[in-house]
Coordinates of C-alpha atoms in Angstrom, one line a residue:
X11 CA -33.9 10.9 43.3
X12 CA -37.5 9.7 42.6
X13 CA -36.3 6.2 42.8
X14 CA -34.2 6.8 45.8
X15 CA -37.3 8.6 47.7
X16 CA -39.6 5.6 46.8
X17 CA -37.2 3.3 48.4
X18 CA -36.5 5.3 51.4
X19 CA -40.2 5.5 52.1
X20 CA -41.1 2.0 51.3
X21 CA -38.3 -0.1 52.6
X22 CA -36.9 2.2 55.2
X23 CA -38.9 4.8 56.9
X24 CA -42.5 2.8 56.5
X25 CA -40.7 -0.7 56.4
X26 CA -41.0 -3.4 58.8
X27 CA -39.3 -1.6 61.9
X28 CA -41.9 1.1 62.3
X29 CA -44.8 -1.0 61.4
X30 CA -43.6 -3.6 64.0
X31 CA -43.2 -0.7 66.4
X32 CA -46.5 0.9 65.9
X33 CA -48.3 -2.7 66.2
X34 CA -46.3 -3.8 69.4
X35 CA -46.7 -0.5 71.1
X36 CA -50.8 -0.8 70.1
X37 CA -51.0 -4.3 71.4
X38 CA -48.9 -3.8 74.4
X39 CA -51.0 -0.7 75.5
X40 CA -54.4 -2.0 74.6
X41 CA -54.2 -5.3 76.3
X42 CA -52.4 -3.7 79.5
X43 CA -55.1 -1.2 79.6
X44 CA -57.8 -4.1 79.6
X45 CA -58.8 -3.1 76.1
X46 CA -59.9 0.3 77.5
X47 CA -61.2 1.7 73.8
X48 CA -63.7 -1.3 73.8
X49 CA -64.7 -2.0 77.6
X50 CA -65.1 1.9 78.1
X51 CA -66.2 3.0 74.5
X52 CA -69.6 4.2 76.1
X53 CA -67.7 6.4 78.9
X54 CA -65.5 7.8 76.4
X55 CA -68.3 8.9 74.4
X56 CA -70.1 10.0 77.6
X57 CA -67.3 12.2 78.7
X58 CA -66.7 13.9 74.9
X59 CA -69.6 13.5 72.8
X60 CA -72.2 13.6 75.5
X61 CA -70.1 16.8 76.9
X62 CA -70.9 18.4 73.5
X63 CA -74.5 17.4 73.3
X64 CA -75.0 18.6 77.0
X65 CA -73.0 21.9 76.6
X66 CA -71.1 21.2 79.7
X67 CA -68.0 21.0 78.2
X68 CA -67.2 24.7 79.8
X69 CA -64.8 23.9 82.4
X70 CA -64.4 25.1 86.1
X71 CA -62.3 28.4 86.5
X72 CA -60.1 26.7 88.6
X73 CA -59.0 24.1 85.9
X74 CA -55.6 24.7 84.5
X75 CA -55.3 25.7 80.7
X76 CA -55.5 28.0 77.7
X77 CA -58.4 26.2 76.0
X78 CA -61.5 24.3 76.9
X79 CA -61.5 20.5 75.8
X80 CA -64.0 21.2 73.3
X81 CA -61.7 24.2 71.8
X82 CA -58.7 21.7 72.0
X83 CA -60.5 18.9 70.3
X84 CA -61.9 21.1 67.8
X85 CA -58.3 22.5 67.0
X86 CA -56.9 19.0 66.9
X87 CA -59.8 17.7 64.7
X88 CA -59.2 20.5 62.6
X89 CA -55.5 19.7 62.2
X90 CA -56.4 16.0 61.4
X91 CA -59.7 15.7 59.8
X92 CA -59.2 17.2 56.5
X93 CA -57.9 16.6 53.1
X94 CA -56.0 13.6 54.5
X95 CA -59.5 12.2 54.8
X96 CA -60.6 12.5 51.3
X97 CA -57.5 12.6 49.0
X98 CA -55.4 10.5 51.5
X99 CA -58.2 7.8 51.9
X100 CA -58.8 7.9 48.0
X101 CA -55.2 7.5 47.4
X102 CA -54.9 4.7 49.8
X103 CA -57.6 2.7 47.7
X104 CA -55.9 3.6 44.5
X105 CA -52.6 2.3 45.9
X106 CA -53.4 -0.2 48.1
X107 CA -56.5 -1.7 47.0
X108 CA -59.7 -2.5 48.9
X109 CA -57.5 -4.3 51.5
X110 CA -55.7 -1.2 52.8
X111 CA -59.1 -0.3 54.4
X112 CA -59.0 -2.9 56.7
X113 CA -55.5 -2.2 58.1
X114 CA -56.5 1.3 58.1
X115 CA -59.0 0.5 60.6
X116 CA -56.7 -2.1 62.4
X117 CA -54.4 0.8 62.9
X118 CA -56.9 3.2 63.9
X119 CA -58.2 0.6 66.5
X120 CA -54.9 0.7 68.1
X121 CA -54.4 4.2 67.7
X122 CA -57.4 4.9 69.8
X123 CA -55.2 3.9 72.8
X124 CA -51.9 5.1 71.6
X125 CA -53.4 8.7 71.4
X126 CA -54.9 8.4 74.7
X127 CA -51.6 7.8 75.9
X128 CA -49.7 10.5 74.1
X129 CA -52.3 13.1 75.0
X130 CA -52.2 11.9 78.6
X131 CA -48.4 12.2 78.7
X132 CA -48.5 15.8 76.9
X133 CA -51.1 17.3 79.5
X134 CA -49.2 15.6 82.4
X135 CA -45.7 16.8 81.5
X136 CA -46.9 20.5 80.1
X137 CA -45.2 23.2 81.5
X138 CA -46.5 27.1 82.0
X139 CA -44.7 29.7 80.3
X140 CA -43.9 33.3 81.6
X141 CA -47.4 34.4 80.4
X142 CA -49.0 31.6 82.4
X143 CA -50.4 29.6 79.6
X144 CA -49.8 26.0 79.4
X145 CA -47.7 24.4 76.6
X146 CA -46.9 20.9 75.7
X147 CA -46.1 17.7 73.5
X148 CA -43.7 15.2 72.5
X149 CA -40.7 17.1 73.2
X150 CA -41.8 18.1 76.6
X151 CA -42.3 14.4 77.6
X152 CA -39.1 13.6 76.2
X153 CA -37.2 16.3 78.4
X154 CA -39.2 15.6 81.7
X155 CA -40.4 12.4 81.4
X156 CA -37.0 10.8 79.8
X157 CA -34.5 13.4 80.8
X158 CA -35.7 14.2 84.5
X159 CA -38.1 11.2 85.6
X160 CA -36.1 8.5 83.7
X161 CA -32.7 9.9 84.5
X162 CA -31.6 10.3 81.0
X163 CA -29.6 13.7 81.5
X164 CA -29.5 15.2 78.0
X165 CA -29.9 11.7 76.0
X166 CA -33.4 12.8 75.4
X167 CA -32.1 15.7 73.0
X168 CA -31.1 13.6 70.0
X169 CA -34.6 11.8 69.9
X170 CA -36.4 15.5 70.3
X171 CA -33.9 16.9 67.5
X172 CA -34.9 14.3 65.1
X173 CA -38.6 14.4 66.0
X174 CA -38.6 18.1 65.6
X175 CA -36.7 17.9 62.5
X176 CA -39.6 15.5 61.2
X177 CA -42.3 17.9 62.8
X178 CA -40.7 21.0 60.8
X179 CA -40.1 18.8 57.5
X180 CA -44.0 19.1 57.0
X181 CA -43.4 22.9 56.9
X182 CA -41.5 22.6 53.8
X183 CA -43.4 19.4 52.5
X184 CA -47.5 19.7 53.0
X185 CA -50.0 17.9 50.6
X186 CA -52.7 20.4 51.6
X187 CA -51.9 23.4 49.0
X188 CA -51.1 20.9 46.1
X189 CA -54.3 18.6 46.4
X190 CA -56.8 21.3 47.1
X191 CA -55.7 23.9 44.2
X192 CA -55.9 20.8 41.8
X193 CA -59.4 20.1 43.0
X194 CA -60.1 24.1 42.6
X195 CA -58.3 24.2 39.2
X196 CA -60.2 21.2 37.9
X197 CA -63.7 22.5 39.1
X198 CA -63.5 25.9 38.2
X199 CA -61.2 26.1 35.3
X200 CA -58.5 28.4 36.9
X201 CA -55.0 28.0 36.8
X202 CA -53.6 25.7 39.5
X203 CA -51.1 28.5 40.2
X204 CA -54.0 31.0 41.0
X205 CA -55.6 28.7 43.2
X206 CA -52.7 27.8 45.3
X207 CA -52.2 31.3 45.8
X208 CA -56.0 32.0 47.0
X209 CA -55.2 29.3 49.7
X210 CA -52.2 31.3 50.8
X211 CA -54.1 34.2 51.3
X212 CA -56.9 32.5 53.2
X213 CA -54.5 30.7 55.6
X214 CA -52.9 34.1 56.5
X215 CA -56.4 35.5 57.3
X216 CA -57.0 32.4 59.5
X217 CA -53.8 32.2 61.7
X218 CA -53.1 36.1 62.2
X219 CA -54.6 36.4 65.2
X220 CA -53.4 33.4 67.2
X221 CA -54.0 30.1 68.9
X222 CA -57.2 31.2 70.9
X223 CA -59.0 32.9 67.8
X224 CA -57.9 29.8 66.1
X225 CA -60.1 27.4 68.6
X226 CA -62.8 29.7 68.2
X227 CA -63.1 29.5 64.4
X228 CA -62.4 25.6 64.7
X229 CA -65.6 25.2 67.2
X230 CA -67.8 26.6 64.4
X231 CA -66.3 25.5 61.5
X232 CA -65.3 21.7 62.0
X233 CA -68.6 20.3 63.3
X234 CA -70.5 21.7 60.4
X235 CA -68.0 20.7 57.5
X236 CA -67.7 17.2 59.0
X237 CA -71.4 16.8 59.3
X238 CA -72.1 17.9 55.8
X239 CA -69.4 15.6 54.3
X240 CA -71.0 12.8 56.1
X241 CA -74.4 13.1 55.0
X242 CA -73.6 13.6 51.1
X243 CA -70.9 10.7 51.4
X244 CA -74.0 8.4 52.7
X245 CA -76.1 9.8 50.1
X246 CA -73.6 8.6 47.8
X247 CA -73.3 5.3 49.5
X248 CA -77.3 4.5 49.4
X249 CA -77.2 5.7 45.7
X250 CA -75.0 2.8 45.1
X251 CA -76.6 0.5 48.0
X252 CA -76.5 -2.8 45.6
X253 CA -72.5 -2.8 45.7
X254 CA -72.2 -2.3 49.4
X255 CA -72.2 -5.9 50.5
X256 CA -69.5 -6.7 47.9
X257 CA -67.4 -4.0 48.6
X258 CA -67.0 -5.1 52.6
X259 CA -66.3 -8.4 51.5
X260 CA -63.7 -7.2 49.1
X261 CA -62.1 -5.1 52.0
X262 CA -61.8 -8.0 54.2
X263 CA -60.6 -10.7 51.6
X264 CA -58.1 -8.5 49.7
X265 CA -56.3 -7.4 52.8
X266 CA -54.9 -10.8 53.0
X267 CA -54.6 -11.8 49.3
X268 CA -53.9 -8.6 47.7
X269 CA -55.7 -7.0 44.7
X270 CA -55.3 -8.1 41.1
X271 CA -55.3 -5.7 38.2
X272 CA -58.2 -4.4 36.9
X273 CA -59.3 -1.0 35.1
X274 CA -56.9 1.4 35.8
X275 CA -55.9 -0.3 38.9
X276 CA -52.2 -1.9 38.5
X277 CA -52.7 -4.5 41.6
X278 CA -50.9 -4.8 44.8
X279 CA -49.5 -7.5 47.4
X280 CA -50.7 -7.8 50.9
X281 CA -47.6 -6.0 52.1
X282 CA -48.2 -3.3 50.2
X283 CA -51.9 -2.9 51.3
X284 CA -50.6 -3.1 54.9
X285 CA -48.2 -0.5 54.6
X286 CA -50.5 1.8 52.8
X287 CA -53.5 1.5 55.1
X288 CA -51.1 2.2 58.1
X289 CA -49.5 5.2 56.5
X290 CA -52.9 6.9 55.6
X291 CA -54.5 5.8 58.8
X292 CA -51.7 7.7 60.6
X293 CA -51.5 10.8 58.3
X294 CA -55.4 11.0 58.8
X295 CA -56.0 10.7 62.5
X296 CA -52.3 11.3 63.8
X297 CA -52.3 8.7 66.3
X298 CA -48.5 8.2 67.2
X299 CA -47.5 11.3 65.1
X300 CA -47.2 13.4 68.3
X301 CA -49.0 16.5 66.6
X302 CA -52.4 17.0 68.1
X303 CA -50.9 16.2 71.9
X304 CA -49.6 20.0 71.4
X305 CA -53.0 21.3 71.2
X306 CA -54.3 18.9 73.8
X307 CA -51.4 20.1 76.3
X308 CA -53.2 23.6 76.4
X309 CA -56.7 22.6 77.5
X310 CA -58.1 23.1 80.7
X311 CA -58.6 19.8 82.3
X312 CA -59.3 18.4 85.8
X313 CA -57.1 15.2 85.1
X314 CA -54.7 14.3 82.3
X315 CA -56.5 11.1 81.4
X316 CA -59.8 13.2 81.0
X317 CA -58.0 14.8 78.0
X318 CA -56.7 11.5 76.8
X319 CA -60.3 10.4 76.0
X320 CA -60.9 13.4 73.6
X321 CA -57.9 12.0 72.0
X322 CA -59.5 8.5 71.7
X323 CA -62.7 10.3 70.6
X324 CA -60.8 12.2 67.8
X325 CA -59.3 8.8 66.2
X326 CA -62.8 7.3 66.3
X327 CA -64.5 10.1 64.4
X328 CA -61.8 10.7 62.2
X329 CA -60.9 7.1 60.9
X330 CA -63.9 5.1 61.6
X331 CA -66.3 7.5 60.4
X332 CA -64.9 10.3 58.1
X333 CA -62.5 8.1 56.5
X334 CA -64.9 5.1 56.1
X335 CA -67.3 7.2 54.3
X336 CA -64.6 8.2 51.9
X337 CA -63.2 4.5 51.5
X338 CA -66.8 3.1 50.9
X339 CA -67.6 5.9 48.6
X340 CA -64.9 5.5 46.2
X341 CA -64.9 1.6 46.2
X342 CA -68.8 1.2 46.0
X343 CA -69.1 3.4 43.1
X344 CA -66.1 1.8 41.0
X345 CA -64.5 4.7 40.5
X346 CA -61.1 3.4 42.1
X347 CA -60.3 1.6 39.0
X348 CA -60.5 4.5 36.7
X349 CA -57.1 5.7 36.9
X350 CA -57.8 9.0 38.6
X351 CA -55.7 9.6 41.6
X352 CA -55.2 11.8 44.8
X353 CA -58.2 14.4 45.1
X354 CA -59.3 14.1 41.4
X355 CA -60.7 10.6 42.5
X356 CA -62.6 12.1 45.5
X357 CA -64.0 14.6 43.1
X358 CA -65.2 12.4 40.5
X359 CA -67.1 10.4 42.8
X360 CA -69.2 13.4 44.0
X361 CA -69.4 14.8 40.5
X362 CA -70.5 12.1 38.8
X363 CA -73.5 11.0 41.7
X364 CA -74.4 14.3 42.7
X365 CA -73.9 16.3 39.5
X366 CA -73.0 20.3 39.8
X367 CA -74.0 20.2 43.4
X368 CA -71.5 17.4 43.9
X369 CA -68.7 19.5 42.2
X370 CA -69.5 22.7 44.2
X371 CA -69.8 21.0 47.5
X372 CA -66.8 18.8 47.3
X373 CA -64.4 21.7 45.9
X374 CA -66.0 23.9 49.1
X375 CA -65.4 21.1 51.6
X376 CA -61.7 20.5 50.4
X377 CA -60.8 24.2 50.7
X378 CA -62.5 24.3 54.1
X379 CA -60.6 21.2 55.3
X380 CA -57.3 22.5 53.8
X381 CA -57.4 25.9 55.4
X382 CA -58.5 24.4 58.9
X383 CA -55.6 21.7 58.8
X384 CA -53.4 24.2 57.8
X385 CA -54.5 26.1 60.8
X386 CA -54.1 23.2 63.1
X387 CA -50.6 22.4 62.1
X388 CA -49.8 26.2 62.7
X389 CA -50.6 25.5 66.7
X390 CA -48.4 22.1 66.3
X391 CA -45.4 24.3 65.0
X392 CA -46.0 27.2 67.5
X393 CA -45.9 24.6 70.3
X394 CA -42.4 23.4 69.1
X395 CA -40.9 26.5 68.9
X396 CA -42.1 27.8 72.2
X397 CA -40.2 24.8 73.7
X398 CA -37.3 25.3 71.3
X399 CA -36.9 29.0 73.1
X400 CA -38.7 28.4 76.3
X401 CA -36.0 30.2 78.4
X402 CA -35.5 33.1 76.0
X403 CA -38.4 35.2 75.8
X404 CA -37.3 37.7 73.2
X405 CA -35.9 35.0 70.9
X406 CA -39.1 33.1 71.2
X407 CA -41.4 36.5 70.5
X408 CA -39.2 37.0 67.4
X409 CA -39.2 33.4 66.1
X410 CA -42.9 33.1 66.6
X411 CA -43.4 36.5 64.7
X412 CA -41.1 35.5 61.4
X413 CA -42.7 32.2 61.6
X414 CA -46.0 33.5 61.0
X415 CA -45.1 35.9 58.3
X416 CA -43.7 33.2 56.2
X417 CA -45.7 29.8 57.4
X418 CA -48.0 29.6 54.0
X419 CA -45.3 30.2 51.5
X420 CA -43.4 26.7 51.3
X421 CA -46.5 24.7 50.5
X422 CA -47.3 27.2 47.7
X423 CA -43.8 26.9 46.6
X424 CA -44.0 23.3 46.5
X425 CA -47.0 23.3 44.6
X426 CA -45.4 25.4 41.9
X427 CA -42.4 22.9 41.9
X428 CA -44.7 19.9 41.5
X429 CA -46.8 21.7 38.6
X430 CA -43.9 22.4 36.3
X431 CA -40.9 20.3 37.6
X432 CA -41.6 17.3 39.8
X433 CA -42.2 13.8 38.6
X434 CA -42.7 12.7 42.6
X435 CA -45.9 11.6 43.9
X436 CA -46.8 14.4 46.7
X437 CA -48.0 11.3 49.0
X438 CA -44.1 9.7 48.9
X439 CA -42.9 13.0 50.6
X440 CA -45.7 13.2 53.1
X441 CA -45.3 10.0 54.0
X442 CA -41.6 10.2 54.6
X443 CA -42.2 13.4 56.7
X444 CA -44.9 11.6 58.8
X445 CA -42.8 8.4 59.4
X446 CA -39.6 9.9 60.9
X447 CA -41.5 11.7 64.0
X448 CA -44.1 8.7 64.4
X449 CA -40.9 6.6 64.9
X450 CA -39.5 8.5 67.7
X451 CA -43.0 9.3 69.2
X452 CA -44.3 5.8 69.3
X453 CA -40.7 4.6 70.9
X454 CA -41.0 7.2 73.6
X455 CA -44.6 6.6 74.1
X456 CA -43.8 2.8 74.7
X457 CA -41.2 4.0 77.3
X458 CA -43.2 6.2 79.1
X459 CA -46.4 4.2 79.2
X460 CA -45.8 3.4 82.7
X461 CA -46.9 6.8 83.7
X462 CA -49.9 6.7 81.6
X463 CA -51.2 3.5 83.4
X464 CA -50.3 5.3 87.1
X465 CA -52.6 8.1 86.1
X466 CA -55.2 5.7 84.3
X467 CA -55.3 3.9 87.5
X468 CA -55.9 7.1 89.5
X469 CA -58.4 8.3 87.0
X470 CA -60.2 5.1 87.2
X471 CA -60.5 5.5 90.9
X472 CA -61.5 8.8 91.3
X473 CA -64.0 9.4 88.5
X474 CA -65.3 5.7 87.1
X475 CA -65.3 3.8 90.7
X476 CA -63.3 1.3 89.5
X477 CA -60.3 0.2 91.9
X478 CA -59.4 2.0 95.1
X479 CA -58.0 5.4 95.1
X480 CA -54.4 4.9 96.8
X481 CA -53.4 8.8 97.1
X482 CA -55.9 11.5 96.8
X483 CA -53.1 14.2 97.1
X484 CA -51.1 12.8 94.2
X485 CA -50.1 15.5 92.2
X486 CA -51.8 15.1 88.8
X487 CA -49.5 17.2 86.7
X488 CA -45.9 17.1 86.8
X489 CA -45.2 20.8 87.3
X490 CA -47.2 20.4 90.5
X491 CA -45.1 17.5 91.4
X492 CA -41.9 19.5 91.2
X493 CA -43.2 22.2 93.1
X494 CA -44.1 19.8 95.8
X495 CA -40.9 17.9 96.0
X496 CA -39.0 21.4 96.4
X497 CA -41.3 22.6 99.5
X498 CA -40.3 19.4 101.0

């Protein structure tokens, strides 16, 4: 079974078809948008980070939505910035070598536009439930974008089914509990089973009061945990500054030559570096995965593209800042050749460079990242369940209640299995569950990209003084467009 799953992951799911699809879609939307993520990077920061610093991210009361843009980005970052940035990136280096980092960066560069497109589509095609709250995501733009606008009829259903199956497979297969309980056990000498159970308690305490309460928690936790990790990661890099230039050179050269065996590192080929870098990029920043658009779809915003800018900002912070700090700290210290893997490698880096403080800090960071990531994913699952039972309020209420009761148990059971029975890498399972929905979602994003470019043209004319506004009364949300068509 182990050999089969490794083959399925490496040759089929994360084989040439998915890698080619991500690259083709990323290049297409980047070129057609005029390299928007480069030419207008300053504007993206102005409308995202600038709004946070100026504290003017509170939207107009007439803007439609459940969450403010900042609450949405904090919740989405809470779901993406987490153990994947630490244990995931550390694993990328030990699996794909230094060259995997360059492919992670290149994937994130394209991902800034892919995520902007998928967030824009999620906001545009979102629907309002019986309580007046908007929800959306890939299954929504499959139904309304493909099913209605593209006249696919019911042909969108198989895509939505496979996508939803991939998303909910992560309900049973998640790395957060295993990797974090591993760090807790190693740091404080407690059984990993007990550490895993403690995480279950923390997660239930976090999710119990719903999406709105989660967003308020993330607004406070995410900036603090991210900033602290960046500061001490930079301290480690400074302590080993003499190795910085050779480390950067190795990232660029070994991305195209592969990496020879050294120390506890077995050596890899170029194809392995490419696949590993892309896997960890998608798993970390979730660009193309179709997950965080479910949160962004509930945001209050004046224009779908405006929220899409937050998607680009999310990828930039997640990969080019947080993941880069992890990658450099692991490489610059030489720990990546020690034979340690997973979260243990990241813990060793902080422990060996910052002593006892590094151990405590990394452990606390991993716990916070794990809990916020699990909370962010709870929002994703809830959005999918709401769409599944959209026309059946009683069924929806029952589904959401039962899901809340059982949410944190499968990762706990998986951890127990891996501790006592499993001989399979947790990251093989994780890559399989992320690859399936990513393939479906990126394919749909490519098909519906015309809607994004129409909205982008309108947004640039309205708010960026670029081009001519062709129709000032154009409906900015699909729901409004349908109401207008019915009225006529």
